[in-house]
mmCIF file of C-alpha atoms and ligand atoms in Angstrom:
data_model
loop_
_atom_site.group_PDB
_atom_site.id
_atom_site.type_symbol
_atom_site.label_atom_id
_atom_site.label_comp_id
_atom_site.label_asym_id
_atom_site.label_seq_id
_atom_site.Cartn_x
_atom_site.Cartn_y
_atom_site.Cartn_z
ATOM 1 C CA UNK A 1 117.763 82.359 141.979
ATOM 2 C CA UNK A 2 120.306 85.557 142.271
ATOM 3 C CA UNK A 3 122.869 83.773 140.157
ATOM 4 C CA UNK A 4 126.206 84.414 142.017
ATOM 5 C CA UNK A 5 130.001 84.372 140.374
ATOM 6 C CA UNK A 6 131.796 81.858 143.103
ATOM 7 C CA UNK A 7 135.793 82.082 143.309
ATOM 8 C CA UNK A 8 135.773 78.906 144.997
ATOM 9 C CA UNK A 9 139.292 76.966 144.537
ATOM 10 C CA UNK A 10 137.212 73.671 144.689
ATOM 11 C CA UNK A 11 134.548 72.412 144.294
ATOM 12 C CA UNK A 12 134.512 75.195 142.004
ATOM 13 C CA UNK A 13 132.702 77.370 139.082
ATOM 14 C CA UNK A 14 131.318 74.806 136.292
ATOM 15 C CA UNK A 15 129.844 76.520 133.412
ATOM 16 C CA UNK A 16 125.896 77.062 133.103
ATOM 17 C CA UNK A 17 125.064 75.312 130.351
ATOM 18 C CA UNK A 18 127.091 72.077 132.057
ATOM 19 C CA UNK A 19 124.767 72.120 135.159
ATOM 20 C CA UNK A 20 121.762 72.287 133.172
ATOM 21 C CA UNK A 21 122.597 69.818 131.554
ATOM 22 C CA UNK A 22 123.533 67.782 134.240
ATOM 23 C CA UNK A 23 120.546 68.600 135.707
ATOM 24 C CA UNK A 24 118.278 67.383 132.749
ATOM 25 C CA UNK A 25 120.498 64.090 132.834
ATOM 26 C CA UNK A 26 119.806 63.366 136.785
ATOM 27 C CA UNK A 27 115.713 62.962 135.402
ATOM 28 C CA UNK A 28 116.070 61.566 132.035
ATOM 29 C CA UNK A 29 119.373 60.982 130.388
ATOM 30 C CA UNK A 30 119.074 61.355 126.606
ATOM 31 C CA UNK A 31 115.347 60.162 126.720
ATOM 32 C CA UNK A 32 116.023 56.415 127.423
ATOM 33 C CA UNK A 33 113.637 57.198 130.362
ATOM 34 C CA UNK A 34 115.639 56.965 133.049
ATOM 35 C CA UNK A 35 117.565 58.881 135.108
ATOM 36 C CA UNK A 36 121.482 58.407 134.628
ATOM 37 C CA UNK A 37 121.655 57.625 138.399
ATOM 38 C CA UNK A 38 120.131 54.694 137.974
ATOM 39 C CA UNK A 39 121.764 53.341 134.840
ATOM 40 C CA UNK A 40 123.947 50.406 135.119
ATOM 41 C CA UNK A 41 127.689 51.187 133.833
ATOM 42 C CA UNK A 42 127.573 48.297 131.698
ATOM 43 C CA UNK A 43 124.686 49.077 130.068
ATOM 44 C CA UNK A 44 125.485 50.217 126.469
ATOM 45 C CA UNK A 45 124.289 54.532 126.290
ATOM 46 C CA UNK A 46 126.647 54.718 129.902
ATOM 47 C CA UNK A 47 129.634 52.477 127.903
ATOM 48 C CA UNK A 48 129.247 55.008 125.035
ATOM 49 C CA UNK A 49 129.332 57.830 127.446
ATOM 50 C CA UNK A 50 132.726 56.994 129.297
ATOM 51 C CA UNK A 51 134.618 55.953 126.146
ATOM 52 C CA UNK A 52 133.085 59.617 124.924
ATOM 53 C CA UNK A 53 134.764 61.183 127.993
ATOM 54 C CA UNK A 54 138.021 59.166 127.523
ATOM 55 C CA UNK A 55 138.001 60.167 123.458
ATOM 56 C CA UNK A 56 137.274 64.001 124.589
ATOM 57 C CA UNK A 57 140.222 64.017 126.999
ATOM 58 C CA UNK A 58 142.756 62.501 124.248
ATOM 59 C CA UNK A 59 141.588 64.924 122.218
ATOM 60 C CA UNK A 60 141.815 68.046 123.328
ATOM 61 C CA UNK A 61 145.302 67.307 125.322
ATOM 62 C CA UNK A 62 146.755 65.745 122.723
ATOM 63 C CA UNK A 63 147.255 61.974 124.686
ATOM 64 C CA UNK A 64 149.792 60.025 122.559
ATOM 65 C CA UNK A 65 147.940 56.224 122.307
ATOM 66 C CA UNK A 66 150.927 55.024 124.349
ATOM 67 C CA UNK A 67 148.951 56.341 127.448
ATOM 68 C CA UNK A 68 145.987 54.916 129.058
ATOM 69 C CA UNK A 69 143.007 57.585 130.730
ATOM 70 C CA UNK A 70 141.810 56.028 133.591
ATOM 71 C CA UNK A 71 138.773 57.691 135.930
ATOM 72 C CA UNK A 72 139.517 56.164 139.472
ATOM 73 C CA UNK A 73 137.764 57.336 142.883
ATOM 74 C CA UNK A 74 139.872 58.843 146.172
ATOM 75 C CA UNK A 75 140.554 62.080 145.475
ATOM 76 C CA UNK A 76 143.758 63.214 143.730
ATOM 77 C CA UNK A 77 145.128 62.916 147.064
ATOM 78 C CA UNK A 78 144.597 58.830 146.949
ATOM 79 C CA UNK A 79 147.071 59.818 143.574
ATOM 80 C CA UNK A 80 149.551 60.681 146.025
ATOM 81 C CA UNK A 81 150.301 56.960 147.396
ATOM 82 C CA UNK A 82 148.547 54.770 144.537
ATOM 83 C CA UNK A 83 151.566 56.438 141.917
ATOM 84 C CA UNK A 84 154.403 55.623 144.084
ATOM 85 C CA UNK A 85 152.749 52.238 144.951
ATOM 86 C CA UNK A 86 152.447 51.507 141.651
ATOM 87 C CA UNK A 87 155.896 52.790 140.168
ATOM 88 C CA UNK A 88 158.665 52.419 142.590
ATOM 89 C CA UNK A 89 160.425 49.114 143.541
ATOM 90 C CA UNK A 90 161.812 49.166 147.096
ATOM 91 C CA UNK A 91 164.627 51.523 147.444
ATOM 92 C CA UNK A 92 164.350 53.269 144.416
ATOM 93 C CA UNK A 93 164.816 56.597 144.457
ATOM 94 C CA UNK A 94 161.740 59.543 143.391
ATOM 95 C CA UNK A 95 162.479 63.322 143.499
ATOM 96 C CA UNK A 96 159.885 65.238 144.603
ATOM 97 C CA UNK A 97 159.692 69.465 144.652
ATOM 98 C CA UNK A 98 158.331 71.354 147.795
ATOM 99 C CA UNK A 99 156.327 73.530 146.595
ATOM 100 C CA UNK A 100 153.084 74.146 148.352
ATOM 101 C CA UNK A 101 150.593 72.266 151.015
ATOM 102 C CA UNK A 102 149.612 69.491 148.531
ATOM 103 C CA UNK A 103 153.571 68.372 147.347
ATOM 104 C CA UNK A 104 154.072 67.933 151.060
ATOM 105 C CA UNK A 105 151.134 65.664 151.219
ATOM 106 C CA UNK A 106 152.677 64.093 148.012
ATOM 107 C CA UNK A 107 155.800 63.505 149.731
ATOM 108 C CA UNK A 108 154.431 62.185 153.001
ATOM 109 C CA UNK A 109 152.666 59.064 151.648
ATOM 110 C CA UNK A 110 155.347 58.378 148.303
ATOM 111 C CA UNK A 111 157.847 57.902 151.854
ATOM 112 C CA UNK A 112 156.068 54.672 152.322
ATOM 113 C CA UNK A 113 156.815 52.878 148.866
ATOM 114 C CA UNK A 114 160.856 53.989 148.166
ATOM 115 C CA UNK A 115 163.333 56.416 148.713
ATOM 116 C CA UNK A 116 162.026 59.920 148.464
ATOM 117 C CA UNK A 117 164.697 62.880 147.542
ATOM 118 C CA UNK A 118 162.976 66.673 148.271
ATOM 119 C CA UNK A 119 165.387 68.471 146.199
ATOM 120 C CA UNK A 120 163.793 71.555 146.223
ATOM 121 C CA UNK A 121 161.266 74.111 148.631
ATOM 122 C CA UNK A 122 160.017 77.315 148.518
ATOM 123 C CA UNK A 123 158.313 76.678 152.655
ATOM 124 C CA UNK A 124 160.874 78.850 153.927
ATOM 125 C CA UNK A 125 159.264 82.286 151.728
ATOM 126 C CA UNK A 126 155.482 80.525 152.258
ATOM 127 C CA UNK A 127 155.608 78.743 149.198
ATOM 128 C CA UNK A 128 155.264 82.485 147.084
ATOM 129 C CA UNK A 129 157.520 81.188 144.127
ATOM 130 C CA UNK A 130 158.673 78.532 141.927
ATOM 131 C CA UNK A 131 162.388 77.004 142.454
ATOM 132 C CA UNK A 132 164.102 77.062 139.248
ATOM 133 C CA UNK A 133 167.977 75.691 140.483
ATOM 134 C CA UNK A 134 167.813 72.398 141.528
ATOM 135 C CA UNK A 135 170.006 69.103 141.316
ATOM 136 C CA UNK A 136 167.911 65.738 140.659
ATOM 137 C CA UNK A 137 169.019 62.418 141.491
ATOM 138 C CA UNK A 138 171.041 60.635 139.193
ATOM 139 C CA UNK A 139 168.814 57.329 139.769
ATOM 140 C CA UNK A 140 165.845 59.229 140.011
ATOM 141 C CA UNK A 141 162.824 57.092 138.704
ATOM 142 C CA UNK A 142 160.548 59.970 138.204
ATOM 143 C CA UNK A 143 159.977 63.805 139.220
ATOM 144 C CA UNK A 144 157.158 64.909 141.018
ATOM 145 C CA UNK A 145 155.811 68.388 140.266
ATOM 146 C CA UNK A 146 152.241 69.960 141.316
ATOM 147 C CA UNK A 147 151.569 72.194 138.218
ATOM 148 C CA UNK A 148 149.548 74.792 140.341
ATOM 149 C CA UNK A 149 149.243 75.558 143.673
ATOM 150 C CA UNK A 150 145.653 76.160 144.519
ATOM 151 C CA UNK A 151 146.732 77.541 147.812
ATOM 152 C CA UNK A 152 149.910 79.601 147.085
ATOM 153 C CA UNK A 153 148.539 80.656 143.322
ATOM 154 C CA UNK A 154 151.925 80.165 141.797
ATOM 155 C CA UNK A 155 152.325 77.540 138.839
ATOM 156 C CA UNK A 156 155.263 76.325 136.969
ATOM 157 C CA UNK A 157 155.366 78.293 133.816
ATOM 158 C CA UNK A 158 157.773 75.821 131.956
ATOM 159 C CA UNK A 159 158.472 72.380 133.717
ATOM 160 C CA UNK A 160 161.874 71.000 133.997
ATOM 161 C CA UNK A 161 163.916 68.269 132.192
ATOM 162 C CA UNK A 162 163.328 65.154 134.545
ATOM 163 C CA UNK A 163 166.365 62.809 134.451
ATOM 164 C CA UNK A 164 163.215 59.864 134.612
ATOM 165 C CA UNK A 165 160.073 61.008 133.446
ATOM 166 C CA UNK A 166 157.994 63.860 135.657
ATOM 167 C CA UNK A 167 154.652 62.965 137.409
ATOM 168 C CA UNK A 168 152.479 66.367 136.970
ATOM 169 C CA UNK A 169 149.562 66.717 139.859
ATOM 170 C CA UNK A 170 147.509 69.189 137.641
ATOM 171 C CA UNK A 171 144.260 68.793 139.503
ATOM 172 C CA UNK A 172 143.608 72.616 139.326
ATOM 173 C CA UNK A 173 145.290 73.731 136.085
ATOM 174 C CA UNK A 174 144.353 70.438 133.746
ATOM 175 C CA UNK A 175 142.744 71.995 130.382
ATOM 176 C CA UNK A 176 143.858 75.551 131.358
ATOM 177 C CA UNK A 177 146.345 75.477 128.831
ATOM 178 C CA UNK A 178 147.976 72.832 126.418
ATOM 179 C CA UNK A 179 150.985 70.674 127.882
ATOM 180 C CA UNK A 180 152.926 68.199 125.925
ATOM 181 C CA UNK A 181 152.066 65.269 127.737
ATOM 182 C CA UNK A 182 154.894 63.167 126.071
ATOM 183 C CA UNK A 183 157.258 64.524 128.853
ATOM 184 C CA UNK A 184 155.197 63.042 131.628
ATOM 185 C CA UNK A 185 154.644 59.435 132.738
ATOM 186 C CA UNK A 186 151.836 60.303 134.387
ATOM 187 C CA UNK A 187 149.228 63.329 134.958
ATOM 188 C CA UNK A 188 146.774 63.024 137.336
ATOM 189 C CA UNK A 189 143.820 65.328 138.816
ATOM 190 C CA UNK A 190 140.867 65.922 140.898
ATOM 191 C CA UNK A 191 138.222 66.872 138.972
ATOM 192 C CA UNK A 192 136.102 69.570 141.401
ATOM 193 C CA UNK A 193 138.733 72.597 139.989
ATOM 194 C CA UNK A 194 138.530 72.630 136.141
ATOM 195 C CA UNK A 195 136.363 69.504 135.063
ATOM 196 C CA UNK A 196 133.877 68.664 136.645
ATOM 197 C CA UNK A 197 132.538 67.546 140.189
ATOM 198 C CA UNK A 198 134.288 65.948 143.388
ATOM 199 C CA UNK A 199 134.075 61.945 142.846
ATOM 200 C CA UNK A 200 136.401 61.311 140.061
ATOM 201 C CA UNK A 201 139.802 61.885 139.153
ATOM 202 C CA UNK A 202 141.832 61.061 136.082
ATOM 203 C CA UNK A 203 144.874 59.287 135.752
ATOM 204 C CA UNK A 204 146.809 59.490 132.369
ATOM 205 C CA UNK A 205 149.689 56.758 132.584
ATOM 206 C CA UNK A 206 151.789 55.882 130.034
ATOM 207 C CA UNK A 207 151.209 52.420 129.436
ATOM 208 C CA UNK A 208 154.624 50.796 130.047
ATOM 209 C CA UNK A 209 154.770 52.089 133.431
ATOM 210 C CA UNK A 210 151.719 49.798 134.685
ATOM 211 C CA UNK A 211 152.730 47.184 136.808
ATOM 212 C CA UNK A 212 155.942 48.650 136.514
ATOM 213 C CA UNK A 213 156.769 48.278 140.499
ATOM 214 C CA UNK A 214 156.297 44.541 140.247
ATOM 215 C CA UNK A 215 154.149 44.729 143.856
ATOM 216 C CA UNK A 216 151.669 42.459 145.273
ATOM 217 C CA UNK A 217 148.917 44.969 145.112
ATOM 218 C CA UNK A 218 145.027 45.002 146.736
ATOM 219 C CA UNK A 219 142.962 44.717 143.385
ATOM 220 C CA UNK A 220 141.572 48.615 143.766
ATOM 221 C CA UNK A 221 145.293 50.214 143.840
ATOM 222 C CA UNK A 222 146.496 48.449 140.966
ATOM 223 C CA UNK A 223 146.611 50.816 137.881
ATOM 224 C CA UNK A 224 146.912 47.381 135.895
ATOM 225 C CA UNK A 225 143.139 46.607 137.259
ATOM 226 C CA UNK A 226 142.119 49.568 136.571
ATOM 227 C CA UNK A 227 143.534 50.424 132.852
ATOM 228 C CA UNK A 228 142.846 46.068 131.766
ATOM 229 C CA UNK A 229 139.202 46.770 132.607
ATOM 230 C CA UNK A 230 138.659 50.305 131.190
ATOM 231 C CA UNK A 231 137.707 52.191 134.763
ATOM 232 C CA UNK A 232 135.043 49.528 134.965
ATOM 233 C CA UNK A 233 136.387 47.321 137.590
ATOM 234 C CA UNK A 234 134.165 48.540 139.695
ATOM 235 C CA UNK A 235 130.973 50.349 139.503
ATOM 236 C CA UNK A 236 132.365 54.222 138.164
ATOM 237 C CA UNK A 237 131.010 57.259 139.391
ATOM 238 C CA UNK A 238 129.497 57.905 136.349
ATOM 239 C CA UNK A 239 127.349 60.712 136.863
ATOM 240 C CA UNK A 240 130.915 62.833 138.133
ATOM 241 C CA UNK A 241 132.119 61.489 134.603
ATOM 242 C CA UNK A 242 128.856 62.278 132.982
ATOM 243 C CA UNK A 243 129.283 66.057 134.169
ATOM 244 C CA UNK A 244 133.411 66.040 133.116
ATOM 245 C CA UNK A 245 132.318 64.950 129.748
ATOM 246 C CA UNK A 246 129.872 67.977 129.059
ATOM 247 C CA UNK A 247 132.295 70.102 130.533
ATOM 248 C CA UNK A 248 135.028 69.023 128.168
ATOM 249 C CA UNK A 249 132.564 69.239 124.886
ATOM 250 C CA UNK A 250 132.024 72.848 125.982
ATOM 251 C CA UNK A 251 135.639 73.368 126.078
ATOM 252 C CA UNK A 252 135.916 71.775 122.837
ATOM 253 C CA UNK A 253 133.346 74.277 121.521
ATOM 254 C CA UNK A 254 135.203 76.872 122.659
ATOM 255 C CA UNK A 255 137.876 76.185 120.654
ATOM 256 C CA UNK A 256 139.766 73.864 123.069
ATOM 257 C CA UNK A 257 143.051 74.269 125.201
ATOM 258 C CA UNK A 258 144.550 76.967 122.825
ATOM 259 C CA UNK A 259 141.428 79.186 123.071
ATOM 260 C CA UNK A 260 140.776 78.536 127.028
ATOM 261 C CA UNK A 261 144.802 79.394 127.442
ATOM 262 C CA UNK A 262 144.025 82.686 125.927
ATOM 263 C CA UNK A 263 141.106 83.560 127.814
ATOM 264 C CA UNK A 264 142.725 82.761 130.649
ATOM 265 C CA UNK A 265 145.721 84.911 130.585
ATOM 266 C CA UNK A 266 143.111 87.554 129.450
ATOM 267 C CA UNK A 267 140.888 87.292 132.927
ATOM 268 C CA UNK A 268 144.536 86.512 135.166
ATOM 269 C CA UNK A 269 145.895 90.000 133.432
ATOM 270 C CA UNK A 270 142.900 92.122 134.410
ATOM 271 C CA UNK A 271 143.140 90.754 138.171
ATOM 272 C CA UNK A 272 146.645 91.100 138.492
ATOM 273 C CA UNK A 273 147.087 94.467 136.914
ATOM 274 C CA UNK A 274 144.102 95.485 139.485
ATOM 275 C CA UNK A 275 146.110 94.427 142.758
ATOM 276 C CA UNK A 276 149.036 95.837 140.954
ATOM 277 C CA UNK A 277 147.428 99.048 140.290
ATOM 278 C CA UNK A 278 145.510 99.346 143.415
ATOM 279 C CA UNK A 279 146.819 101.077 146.331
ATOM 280 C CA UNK A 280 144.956 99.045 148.841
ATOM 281 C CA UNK A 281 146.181 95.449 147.526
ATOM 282 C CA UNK A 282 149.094 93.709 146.874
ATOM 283 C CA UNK A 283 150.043 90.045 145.865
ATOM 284 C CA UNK A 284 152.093 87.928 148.057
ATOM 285 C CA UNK A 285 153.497 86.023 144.678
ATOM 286 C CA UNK A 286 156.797 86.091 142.823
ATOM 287 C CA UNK A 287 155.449 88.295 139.551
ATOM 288 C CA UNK A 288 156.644 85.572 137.171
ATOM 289 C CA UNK A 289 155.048 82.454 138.678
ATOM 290 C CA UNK A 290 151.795 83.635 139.290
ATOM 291 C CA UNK A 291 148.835 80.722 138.362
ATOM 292 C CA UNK A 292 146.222 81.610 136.151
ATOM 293 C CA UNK A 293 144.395 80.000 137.966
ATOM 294 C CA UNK A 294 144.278 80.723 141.441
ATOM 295 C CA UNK A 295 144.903 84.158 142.715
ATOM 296 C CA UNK A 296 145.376 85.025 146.217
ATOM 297 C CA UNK A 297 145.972 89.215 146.979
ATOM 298 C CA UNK A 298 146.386 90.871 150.531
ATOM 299 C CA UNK A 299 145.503 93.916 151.980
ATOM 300 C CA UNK A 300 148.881 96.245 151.602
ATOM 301 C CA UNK A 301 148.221 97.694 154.895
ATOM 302 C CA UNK A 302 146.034 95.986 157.969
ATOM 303 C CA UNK A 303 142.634 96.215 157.152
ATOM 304 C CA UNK A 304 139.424 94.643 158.143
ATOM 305 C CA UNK A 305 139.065 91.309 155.423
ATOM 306 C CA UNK A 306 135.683 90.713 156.777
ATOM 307 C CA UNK A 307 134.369 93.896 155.430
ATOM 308 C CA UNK A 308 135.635 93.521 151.962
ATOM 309 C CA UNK A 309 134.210 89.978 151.665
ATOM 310 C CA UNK A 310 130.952 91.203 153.147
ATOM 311 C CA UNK A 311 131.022 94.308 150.726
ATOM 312 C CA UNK A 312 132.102 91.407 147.614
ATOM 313 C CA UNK A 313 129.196 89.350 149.242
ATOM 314 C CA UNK A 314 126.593 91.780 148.724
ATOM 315 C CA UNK A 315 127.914 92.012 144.714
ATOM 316 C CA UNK A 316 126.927 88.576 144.561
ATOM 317 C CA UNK A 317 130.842 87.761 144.580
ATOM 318 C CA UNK A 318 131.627 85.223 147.131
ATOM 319 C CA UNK A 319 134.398 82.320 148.459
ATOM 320 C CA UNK A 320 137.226 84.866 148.137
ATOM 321 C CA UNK A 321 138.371 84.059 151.578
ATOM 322 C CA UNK A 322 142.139 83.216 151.140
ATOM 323 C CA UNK A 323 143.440 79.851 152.553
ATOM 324 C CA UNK A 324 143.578 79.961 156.629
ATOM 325 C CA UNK A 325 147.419 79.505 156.003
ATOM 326 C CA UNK A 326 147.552 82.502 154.272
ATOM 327 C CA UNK A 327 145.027 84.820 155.337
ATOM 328 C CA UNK A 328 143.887 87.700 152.667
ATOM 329 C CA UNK A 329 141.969 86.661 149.877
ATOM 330 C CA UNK A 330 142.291 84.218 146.996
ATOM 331 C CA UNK A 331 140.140 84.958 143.753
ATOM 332 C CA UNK A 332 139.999 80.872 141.844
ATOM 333 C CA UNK A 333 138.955 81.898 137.911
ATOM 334 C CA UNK A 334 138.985 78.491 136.583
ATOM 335 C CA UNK A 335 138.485 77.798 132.875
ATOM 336 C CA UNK A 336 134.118 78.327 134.205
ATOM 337 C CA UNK A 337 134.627 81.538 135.299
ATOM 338 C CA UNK A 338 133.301 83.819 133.099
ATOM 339 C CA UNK A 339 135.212 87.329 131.975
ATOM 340 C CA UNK A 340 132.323 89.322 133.557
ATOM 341 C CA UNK A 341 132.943 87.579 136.965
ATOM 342 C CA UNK A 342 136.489 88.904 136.774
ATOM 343 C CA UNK A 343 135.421 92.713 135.767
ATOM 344 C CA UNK A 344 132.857 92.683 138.622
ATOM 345 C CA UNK A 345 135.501 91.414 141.417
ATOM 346 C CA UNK A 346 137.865 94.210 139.342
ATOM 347 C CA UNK A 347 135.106 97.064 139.973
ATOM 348 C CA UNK A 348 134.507 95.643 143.454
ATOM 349 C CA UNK A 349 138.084 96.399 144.153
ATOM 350 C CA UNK A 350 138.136 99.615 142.297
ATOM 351 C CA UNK A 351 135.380 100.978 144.232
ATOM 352 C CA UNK A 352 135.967 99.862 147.704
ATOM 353 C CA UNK A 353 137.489 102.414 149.893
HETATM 354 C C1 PLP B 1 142.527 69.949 145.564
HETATM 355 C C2 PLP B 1 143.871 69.412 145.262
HETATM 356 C C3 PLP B 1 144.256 68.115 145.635
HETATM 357 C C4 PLP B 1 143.365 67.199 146.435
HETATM 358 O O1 PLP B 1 142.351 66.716 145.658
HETATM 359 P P1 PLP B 1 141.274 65.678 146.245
HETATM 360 O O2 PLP B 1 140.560 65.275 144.991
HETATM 361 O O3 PLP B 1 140.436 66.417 147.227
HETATM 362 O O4 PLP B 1 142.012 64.556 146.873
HETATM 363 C C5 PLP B 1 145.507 67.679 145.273
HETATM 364 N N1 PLP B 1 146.355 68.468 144.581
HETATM 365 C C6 PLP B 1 146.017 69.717 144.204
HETATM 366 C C7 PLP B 1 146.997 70.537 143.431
HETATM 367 C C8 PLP B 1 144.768 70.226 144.533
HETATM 368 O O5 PLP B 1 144.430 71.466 144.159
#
């Protein structure tokens, strides 16, 4: 197999040594002769294995023991009802900021459980920087953020002062760099950008916030379920955790959050200073909010975006097709994405005419 460097924004790049891994797991996991498909979660090597994951995450973010790590199912975007559901009493008020496709989904279903304030957007410029002046509620219960918007590419640099406690969606930024997770109440993400595979996503919830909405809630939404039983309410998808947990040790061999950071900026600063240099690009994004993460660029002029993904294709460079809402290109460099990835789609770029 022509190995290929995939800018995907999700499911997205995992490391090599992760999938083989993964790979060796799905026939026999660590020679109890059995695959770890078929291994029941309650057996005692799978047990190990998610309290592993759970240990790896506290670890390298720092999670104060006041905060429980839960790994639910339905998407990050299931996040985006279950925390209000779980949090708000009727009529209280949450502040949410507008800034990109997946806040507004975020606001749409919090609507249903209290009294949601927008007090910010950045729709009317296409979502191509961060608000920094904004008024909060005084009653605000908490302050919704997405850290990075995987379709826009920008990402809060420095998150505000919440008059409650902020409620970080870092599905595609999580483990990109360290955060001080004492000023959230909760942090939740979808694995497929930087951990791991679709079919999990972690919750981190500080623990006196559980039950905090006082709700008669369906067994499955209840974070108090969920965190009483250890994720193990239900039968986990453990292979999805299996494959966040080997990511995570390689992270951790790396040098952790600190290290990854650096790289990071390292691979964003050879892209950007590309598009800057480049005559035939440009980038649609405020300069100072620009993700790490996710990077879309334009053509300066019209041009034909076909050809230059067909010409990237035949590098063995592929999924750089920006977001149908904003057309151009979008290069994802996740923590997985190696530096030579980044050089080629550089020299790609460089060479097209
Ligand atoms: C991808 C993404 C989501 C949706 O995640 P699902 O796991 O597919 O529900 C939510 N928020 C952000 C910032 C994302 O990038």
């Amino acid at each position: 197999m022509q190995k290929k460097f995939n800018f995907s924004a999700g499911p997205a790049v995992l490391p090599d040594d992760v999938l083989k891994q993964a790979a060796a797991a799905a026939v026999d996991f660590n020679g109890h002769g059995m695959s770890i498909l078929e291994m029941s979660h309650r057996s005692a090597p799978i047990v190990n294995m998610v309290s592993e994951t759970r240990q790896l995450v506290r670890h390298l973010l720092n999670v104060p023991d006041y905060y429980k790590i839960l790994f639910l199912q339905g998407g990050a975007s299931l996040q985006f009802s279950m925390i209000p559901m779980n949090i708000l009493k009727d009529g209280e008020t949450a502040d949410y900021t507008d800034t990109g496709a997946w806040s507004a989904k975020a606001i749409r279903d919090a609507r249903h459980f209290g009294n949601v304030q927008v007090v910010c957007s950045s729709k009317a410029s296409v979502h191509n920087h961060i608000p920094k002046d904004f008024e909060q509620s005084p009653d605000q219960v908490y302050l919704h953020i997405t850290t990075n918007n995987t379709i826009f590419g920008t990402q809060w640099q420095e998150f505000p002062d919440a008059n409650g406690f902020l409620v970080g969606d870092m599905s595609s930024d999580i483990f990109s760099r360290p955060v001080d997770v004492s000023k959230f109440g909760i942090i939740y993400a979808g694995a497929q950008k930087n951990m791991g595979p679709a079919g999990v996503t972690m919750v981190i919830v500080r623990k006196d916030l559980i039950g905090r909405s006082e709700r008669d809630l369906s067994t499955m939404l209840d974070f108090a379920v969920h965190a009483d039983k250890d994720s193990m309410y239900n039968t986990p998808p453990i292979f999805a955790i299996f494959v966040v947990n080997r990511t995570l040790q390689w992270l951790k061999e790396l040098g952790g959050v600190d290290a990854m950071h650096k790289q990071n900026k390292t691979k964003a600063k050879l892209l950007y200073e590309e598009i800057e240099r480049n005559p035939l690009f440009k980038s649609p994004v405020a300069e100072k909010d620009r993700s790490l993460m996710n990077v879309p660029f334009v053509f300066a002029e019209s041009g034909d975006e076909k050809h230059f993904l067909d010409y990237c294709a035949d590098r063995g460079l592929v999924t750089l097709k920006g977001h149908r809402s904003v057309g151009g290109f979008r290069a994802s460099i996740y923590n997985a994405m190696p530096m030579e990835g980044v050089e080629s789609l550089v020299e790609a770029m460089q060479q097209y005419k």
